[in-house]
CSV table of C-alpha atoms and ligand atoms in Angstrom, one decimal:
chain,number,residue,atom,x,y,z
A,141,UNK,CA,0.0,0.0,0.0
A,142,UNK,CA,1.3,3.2,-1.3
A,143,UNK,CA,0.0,6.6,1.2
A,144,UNK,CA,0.2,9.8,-0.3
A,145,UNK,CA,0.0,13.2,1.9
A,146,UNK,CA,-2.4,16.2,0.3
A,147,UNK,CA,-2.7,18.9,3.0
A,148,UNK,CA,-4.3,17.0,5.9
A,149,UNK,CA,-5.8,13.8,4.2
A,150,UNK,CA,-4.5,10.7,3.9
A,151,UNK,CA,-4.3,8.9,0.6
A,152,UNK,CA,-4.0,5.1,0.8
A,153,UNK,CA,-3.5,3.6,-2.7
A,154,UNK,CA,-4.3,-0.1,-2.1
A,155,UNK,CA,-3.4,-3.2,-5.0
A,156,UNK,CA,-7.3,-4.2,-5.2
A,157,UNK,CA,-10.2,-4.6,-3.3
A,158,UNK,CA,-9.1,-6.9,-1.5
A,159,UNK,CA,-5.9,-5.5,-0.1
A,160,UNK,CA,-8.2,-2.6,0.6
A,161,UNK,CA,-10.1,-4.5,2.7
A,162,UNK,CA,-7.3,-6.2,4.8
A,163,UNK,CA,-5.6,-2.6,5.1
A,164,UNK,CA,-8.9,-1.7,6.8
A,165,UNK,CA,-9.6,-4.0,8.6
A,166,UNK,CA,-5.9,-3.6,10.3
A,167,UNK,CA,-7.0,0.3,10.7
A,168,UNK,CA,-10.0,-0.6,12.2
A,169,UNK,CA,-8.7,-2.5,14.6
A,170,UNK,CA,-6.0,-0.1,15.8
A,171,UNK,CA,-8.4,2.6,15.9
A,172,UNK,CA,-10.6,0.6,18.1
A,173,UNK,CA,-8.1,0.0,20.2
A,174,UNK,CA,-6.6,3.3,20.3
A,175,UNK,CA,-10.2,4.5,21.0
A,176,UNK,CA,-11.3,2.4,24.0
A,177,UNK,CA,-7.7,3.5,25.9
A,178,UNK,CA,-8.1,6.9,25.4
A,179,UNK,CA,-12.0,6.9,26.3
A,180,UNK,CA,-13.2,3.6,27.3
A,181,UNK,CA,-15.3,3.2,24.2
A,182,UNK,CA,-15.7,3.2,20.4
A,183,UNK,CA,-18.3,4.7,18.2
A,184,UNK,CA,-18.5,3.8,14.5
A,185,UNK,CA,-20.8,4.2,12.1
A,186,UNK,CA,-20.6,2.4,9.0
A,187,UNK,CA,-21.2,2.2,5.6
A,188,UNK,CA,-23.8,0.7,2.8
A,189,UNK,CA,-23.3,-0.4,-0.1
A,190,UNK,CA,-21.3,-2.9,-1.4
A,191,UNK,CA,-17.8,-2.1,-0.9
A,192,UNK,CA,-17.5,-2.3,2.5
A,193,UNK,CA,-18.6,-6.2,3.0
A,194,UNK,CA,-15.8,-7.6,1.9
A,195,UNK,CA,-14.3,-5.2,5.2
A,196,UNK,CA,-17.2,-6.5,7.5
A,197,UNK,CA,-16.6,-10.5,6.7
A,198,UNK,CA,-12.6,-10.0,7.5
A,199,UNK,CA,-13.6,-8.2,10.8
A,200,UNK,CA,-15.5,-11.3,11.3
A,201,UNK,CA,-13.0,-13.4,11.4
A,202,UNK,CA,-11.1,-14.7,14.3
A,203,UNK,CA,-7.9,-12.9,13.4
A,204,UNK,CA,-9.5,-9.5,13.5
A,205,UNK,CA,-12.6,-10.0,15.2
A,206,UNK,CA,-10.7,-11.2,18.2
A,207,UNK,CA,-8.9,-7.9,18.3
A,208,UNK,CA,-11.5,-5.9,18.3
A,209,UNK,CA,-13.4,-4.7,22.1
A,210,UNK,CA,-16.5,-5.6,20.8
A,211,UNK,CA,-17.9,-5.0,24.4
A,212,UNK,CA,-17.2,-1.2,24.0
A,213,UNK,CA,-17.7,-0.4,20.3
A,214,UNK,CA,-21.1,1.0,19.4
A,215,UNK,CA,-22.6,0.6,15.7
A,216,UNK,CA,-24.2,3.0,14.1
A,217,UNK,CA,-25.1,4.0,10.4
A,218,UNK,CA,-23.8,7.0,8.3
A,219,UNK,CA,-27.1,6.1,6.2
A,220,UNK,CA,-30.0,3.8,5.8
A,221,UNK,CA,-32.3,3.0,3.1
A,222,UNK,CA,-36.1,3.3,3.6
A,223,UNK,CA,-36.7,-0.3,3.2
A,224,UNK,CA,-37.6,-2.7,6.0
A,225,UNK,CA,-34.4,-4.4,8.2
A,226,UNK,CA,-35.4,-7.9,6.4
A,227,UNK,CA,-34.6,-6.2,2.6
A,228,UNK,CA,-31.1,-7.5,1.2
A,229,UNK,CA,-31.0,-3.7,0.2
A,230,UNK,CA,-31.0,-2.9,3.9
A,231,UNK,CA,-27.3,-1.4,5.3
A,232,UNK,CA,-28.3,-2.4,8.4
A,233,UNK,CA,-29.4,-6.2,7.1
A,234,UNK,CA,-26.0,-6.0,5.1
A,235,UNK,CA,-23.5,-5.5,8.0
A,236,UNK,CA,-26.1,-7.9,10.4
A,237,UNK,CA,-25.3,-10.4,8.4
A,238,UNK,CA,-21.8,-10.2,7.3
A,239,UNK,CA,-20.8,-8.9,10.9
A,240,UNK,CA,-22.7,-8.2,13.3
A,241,UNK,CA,-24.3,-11.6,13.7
A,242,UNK,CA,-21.0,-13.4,14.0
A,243,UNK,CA,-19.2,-10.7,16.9
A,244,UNK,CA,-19.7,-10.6,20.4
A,245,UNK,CA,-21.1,-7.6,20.4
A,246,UNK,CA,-24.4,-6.5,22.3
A,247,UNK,CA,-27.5,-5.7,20.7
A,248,UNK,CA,-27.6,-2.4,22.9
A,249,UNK,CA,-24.6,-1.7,21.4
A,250,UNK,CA,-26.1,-1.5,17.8
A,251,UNK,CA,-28.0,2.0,17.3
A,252,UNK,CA,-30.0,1.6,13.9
A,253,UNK,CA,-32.7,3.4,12.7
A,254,UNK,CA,-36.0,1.4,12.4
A,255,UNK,CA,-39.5,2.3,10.8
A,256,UNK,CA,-37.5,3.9,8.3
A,257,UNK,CA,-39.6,2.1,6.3
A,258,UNK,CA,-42.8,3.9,7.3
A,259,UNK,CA,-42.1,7.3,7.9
A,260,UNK,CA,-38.7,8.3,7.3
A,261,UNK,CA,-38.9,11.5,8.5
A,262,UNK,CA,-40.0,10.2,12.3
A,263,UNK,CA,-37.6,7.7,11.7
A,264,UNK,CA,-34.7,10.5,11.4
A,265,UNK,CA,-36.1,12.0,14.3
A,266,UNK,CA,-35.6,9.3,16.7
A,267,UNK,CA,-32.3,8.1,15.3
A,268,UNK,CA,-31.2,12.1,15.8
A,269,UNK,CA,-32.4,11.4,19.6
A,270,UNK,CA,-30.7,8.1,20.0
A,271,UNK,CA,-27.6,9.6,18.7
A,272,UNK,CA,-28.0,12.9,20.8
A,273,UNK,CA,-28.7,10.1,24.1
A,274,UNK,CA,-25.7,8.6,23.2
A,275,UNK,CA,-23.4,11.7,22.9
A,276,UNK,CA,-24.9,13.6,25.6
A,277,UNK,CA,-25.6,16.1,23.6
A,278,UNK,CA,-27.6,19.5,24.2
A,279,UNK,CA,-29.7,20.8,21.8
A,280,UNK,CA,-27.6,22.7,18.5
A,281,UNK,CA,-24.1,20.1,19.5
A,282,UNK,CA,-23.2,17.5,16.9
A,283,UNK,CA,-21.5,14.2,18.0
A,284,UNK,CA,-17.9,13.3,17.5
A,285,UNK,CA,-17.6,10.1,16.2
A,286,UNK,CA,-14.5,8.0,16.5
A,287,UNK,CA,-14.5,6.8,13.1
A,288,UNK,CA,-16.8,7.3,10.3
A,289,UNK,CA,-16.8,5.2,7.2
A,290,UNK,CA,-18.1,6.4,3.9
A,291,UNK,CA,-18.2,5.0,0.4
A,292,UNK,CA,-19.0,7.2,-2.6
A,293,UNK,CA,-20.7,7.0,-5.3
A,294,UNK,CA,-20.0,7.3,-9.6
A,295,UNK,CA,-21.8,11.0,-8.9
A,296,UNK,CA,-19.9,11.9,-6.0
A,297,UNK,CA,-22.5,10.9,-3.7
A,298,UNK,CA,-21.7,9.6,-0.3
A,299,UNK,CA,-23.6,8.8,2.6
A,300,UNK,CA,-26.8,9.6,1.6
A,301,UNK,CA,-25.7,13.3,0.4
A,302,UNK,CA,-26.6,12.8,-3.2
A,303,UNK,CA,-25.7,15.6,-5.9
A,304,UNK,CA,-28.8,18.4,-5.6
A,305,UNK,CA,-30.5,16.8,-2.5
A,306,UNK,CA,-31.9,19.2,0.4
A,307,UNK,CA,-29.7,17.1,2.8
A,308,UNK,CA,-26.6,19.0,1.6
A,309,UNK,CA,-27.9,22.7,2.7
A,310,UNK,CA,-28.3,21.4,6.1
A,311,UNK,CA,-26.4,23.1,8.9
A,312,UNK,CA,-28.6,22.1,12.4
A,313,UNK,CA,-29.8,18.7,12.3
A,314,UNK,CA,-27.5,15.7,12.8
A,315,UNK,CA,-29.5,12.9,10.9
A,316,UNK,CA,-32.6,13.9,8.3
A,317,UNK,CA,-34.6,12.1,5.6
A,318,UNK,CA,-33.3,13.3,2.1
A,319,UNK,CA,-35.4,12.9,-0.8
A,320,UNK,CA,-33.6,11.2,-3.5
A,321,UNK,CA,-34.6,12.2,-6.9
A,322,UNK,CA,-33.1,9.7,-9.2
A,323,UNK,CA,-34.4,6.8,-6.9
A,324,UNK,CA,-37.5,8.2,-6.2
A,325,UNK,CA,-37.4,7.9,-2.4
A,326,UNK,CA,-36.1,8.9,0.5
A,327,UNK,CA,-33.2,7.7,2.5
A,328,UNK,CA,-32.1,8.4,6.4
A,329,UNK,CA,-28.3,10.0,6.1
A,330,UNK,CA,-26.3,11.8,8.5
A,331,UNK,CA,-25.8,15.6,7.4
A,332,UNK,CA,-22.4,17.1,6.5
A,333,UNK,CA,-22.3,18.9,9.7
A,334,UNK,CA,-22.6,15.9,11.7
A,335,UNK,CA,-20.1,13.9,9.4
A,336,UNK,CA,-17.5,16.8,9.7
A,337,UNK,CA,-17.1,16.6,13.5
A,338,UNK,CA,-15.8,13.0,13.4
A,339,UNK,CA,-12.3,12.5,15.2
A,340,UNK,CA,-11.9,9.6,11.7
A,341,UNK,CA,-13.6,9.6,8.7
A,342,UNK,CA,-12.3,6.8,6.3
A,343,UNK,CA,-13.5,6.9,2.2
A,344,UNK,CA,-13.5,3.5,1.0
A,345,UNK,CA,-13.3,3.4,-3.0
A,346,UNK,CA,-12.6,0.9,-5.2
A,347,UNK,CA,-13.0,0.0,-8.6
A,348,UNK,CA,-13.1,0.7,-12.8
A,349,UNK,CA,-16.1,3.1,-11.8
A,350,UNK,CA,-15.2,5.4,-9.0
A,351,UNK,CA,-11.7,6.6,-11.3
A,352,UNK,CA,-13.3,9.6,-13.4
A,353,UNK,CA,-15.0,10.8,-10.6
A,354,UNK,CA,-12.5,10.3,-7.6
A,355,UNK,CA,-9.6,12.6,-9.9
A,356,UNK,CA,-12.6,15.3,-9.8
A,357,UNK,CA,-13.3,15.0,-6.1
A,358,UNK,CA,-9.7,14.9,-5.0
A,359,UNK,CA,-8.4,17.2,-7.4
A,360,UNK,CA,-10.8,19.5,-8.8
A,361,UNK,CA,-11.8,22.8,-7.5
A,362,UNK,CA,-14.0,24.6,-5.5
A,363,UNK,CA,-16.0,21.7,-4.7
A,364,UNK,CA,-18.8,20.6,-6.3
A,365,UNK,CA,-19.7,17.0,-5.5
A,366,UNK,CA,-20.8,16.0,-1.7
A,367,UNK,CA,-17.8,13.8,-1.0
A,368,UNK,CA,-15.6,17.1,-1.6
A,369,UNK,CA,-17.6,18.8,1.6
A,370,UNK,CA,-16.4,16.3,3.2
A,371,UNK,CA,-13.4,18.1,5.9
A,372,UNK,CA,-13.8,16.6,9.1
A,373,UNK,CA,-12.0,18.4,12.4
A,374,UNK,CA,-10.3,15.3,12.8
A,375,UNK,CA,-8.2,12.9,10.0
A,376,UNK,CA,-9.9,12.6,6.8
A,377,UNK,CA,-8.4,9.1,4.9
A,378,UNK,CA,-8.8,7.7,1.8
A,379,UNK,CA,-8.2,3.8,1.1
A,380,UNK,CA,-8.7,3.4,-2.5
A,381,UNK,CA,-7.5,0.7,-4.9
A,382,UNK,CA,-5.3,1.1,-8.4
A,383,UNK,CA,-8.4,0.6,-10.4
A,384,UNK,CA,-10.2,3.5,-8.7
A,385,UNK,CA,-7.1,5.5,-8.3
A,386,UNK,CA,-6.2,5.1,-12.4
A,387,UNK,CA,-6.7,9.0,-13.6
A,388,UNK,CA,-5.2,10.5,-10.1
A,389,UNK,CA,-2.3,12.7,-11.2
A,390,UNK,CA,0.1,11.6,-8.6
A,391,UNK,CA,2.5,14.6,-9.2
A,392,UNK,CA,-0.2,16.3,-6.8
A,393,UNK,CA,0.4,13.9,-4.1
A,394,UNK,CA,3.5,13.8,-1.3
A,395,UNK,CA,4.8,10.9,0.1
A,396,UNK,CA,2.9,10.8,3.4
A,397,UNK,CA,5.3,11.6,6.4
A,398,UNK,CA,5.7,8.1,8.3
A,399,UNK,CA,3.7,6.9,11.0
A,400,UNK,CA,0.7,7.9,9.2
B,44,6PG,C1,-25.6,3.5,0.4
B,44,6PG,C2,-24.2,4.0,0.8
B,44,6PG,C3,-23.7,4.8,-0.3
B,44,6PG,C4,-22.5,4.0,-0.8
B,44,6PG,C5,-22.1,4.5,-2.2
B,44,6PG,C6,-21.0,3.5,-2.7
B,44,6PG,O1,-26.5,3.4,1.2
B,44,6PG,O2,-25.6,3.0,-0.8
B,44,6PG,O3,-24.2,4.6,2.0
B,44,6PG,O4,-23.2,6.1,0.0
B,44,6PG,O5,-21.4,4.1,0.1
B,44,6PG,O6,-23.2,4.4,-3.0
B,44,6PG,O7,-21.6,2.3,-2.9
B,44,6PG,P1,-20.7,1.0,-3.4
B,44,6PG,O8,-19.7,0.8,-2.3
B,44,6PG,O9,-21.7,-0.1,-3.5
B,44,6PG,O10,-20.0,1.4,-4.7
């Protein structure tokens, strides 16, 4: 694995997908670990789609899964889609099954959004007030996240901060239900304010696909896409593979200092 410096983000250039996967699984662990010394726990909330299974079956296994304090790590989701838990379209159903149903983890420890389904907007709502239970929060403070994982999409969409949507504009509320236009529905995401006050955020990217539009999201300016709003107050990282990474012009990118 090749990692590249550009200001303050981290750009891990990865053989394939699934050297991608291994890489993060090794990063998840350590940030887990990391995490429950410093504060006794870990929050994460992960990501849909398909990229990251492969990343949720290898923290399945016994060599990572065994690593991992699975008593004080807390799931959450960056996004859901509004389809019941039971739908293989599901993110929640998708990491249950590749994860979650094979670690010792608790079920109180696994936030999800539920009756997303039926109304997606009262489904926001209480996911906003299990995440502000969580956190502590008072009203108008967003949670900090250890680690959030994001994949992106061929339009630059991530989360579920598609190009266009309402969701992007908003500055106040930490999880809403954003009306997709080009699927016709809504979907539960977490809002760029409340991504951008994550300690982590980690883009996973792989593939033919994602090349034309990740040169335009990491090189490209001002920003236009979601994924380029993306500028957390913690470490931003990117663990992308050679196919995705094709068109990058790597003239613009340092050698990362070690101990990245
Ligand atoms: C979702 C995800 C979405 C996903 C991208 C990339 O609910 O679909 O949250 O943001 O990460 O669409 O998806 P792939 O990993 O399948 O390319």
């Amino acid at each position: 694995m090749e990692s590249f410096q550009r200001g303050k983000v981290i750009v891990n250039i990865c053989k394939d997908k699934d050297d991608l996967a291994h890489r993060l699984a090794e990063r998840f662990v350590s940030l887990a670990q990391d995490c429950v010394k410093q504060s006794g726990r870990f929050s994460v909330a992960l990501s849909g789609g398909s990229t990251p299974r492969e990343l949720y079956a290898l923290l399945a296994e016994p060599r990572f899964s065994n690593k991992v304090p699975w008593h004080l790590t807390h799931l959450f989701w960056g996004d859901e889609r509004c389809v019941p838990h039971t739908k293989d379209e599901s993110n929640y159903k998708m990491a249950r099954d590749a994860l979650i149903a094979k670690v010792p983890i608790r079920e109180r420890n696994v936030h999800f959004t539920n009756d997303q389904d039926e109304d997606p907007v009262r489904a926001a709502e209480k996911y906003e007030q299990e995440i502000a239970r969580f956190f502590k929060l008072n009203e108008g403070e967003f949670p900090s996240f250890d680690l959030i994982l994001l994949g992106m999409g061929p339009d630059g969409h991530t989360a579920s901060l598609f190009p266009g949507s309402a969701a992007l504009a908003e500055k106040k509320r930490i999880v809403v239900a954003n009306y997709v236009e080009k699927f016709q529905t809504y979907r539960i995401t977490f809002t760029l304010p409340a991504i951008n006050n994550a300690k982590n955020v980690i883009f996973m990217v792989a593939g033919e696909d994602k090349r034309a539009v990740l040169s335009t999201v990491l090189e490209s300016a001002p920003p236009s896409l979601p994924s380029q709003f993306i500028a957390p107050v913690g470490r931003l990282e990117w663990y992308i593979d050679e196919a995705a990474a094709a068109d990058l012009n790597r003239q613009l990118l340092s050698p990362a200092s070690s101990g990245v």
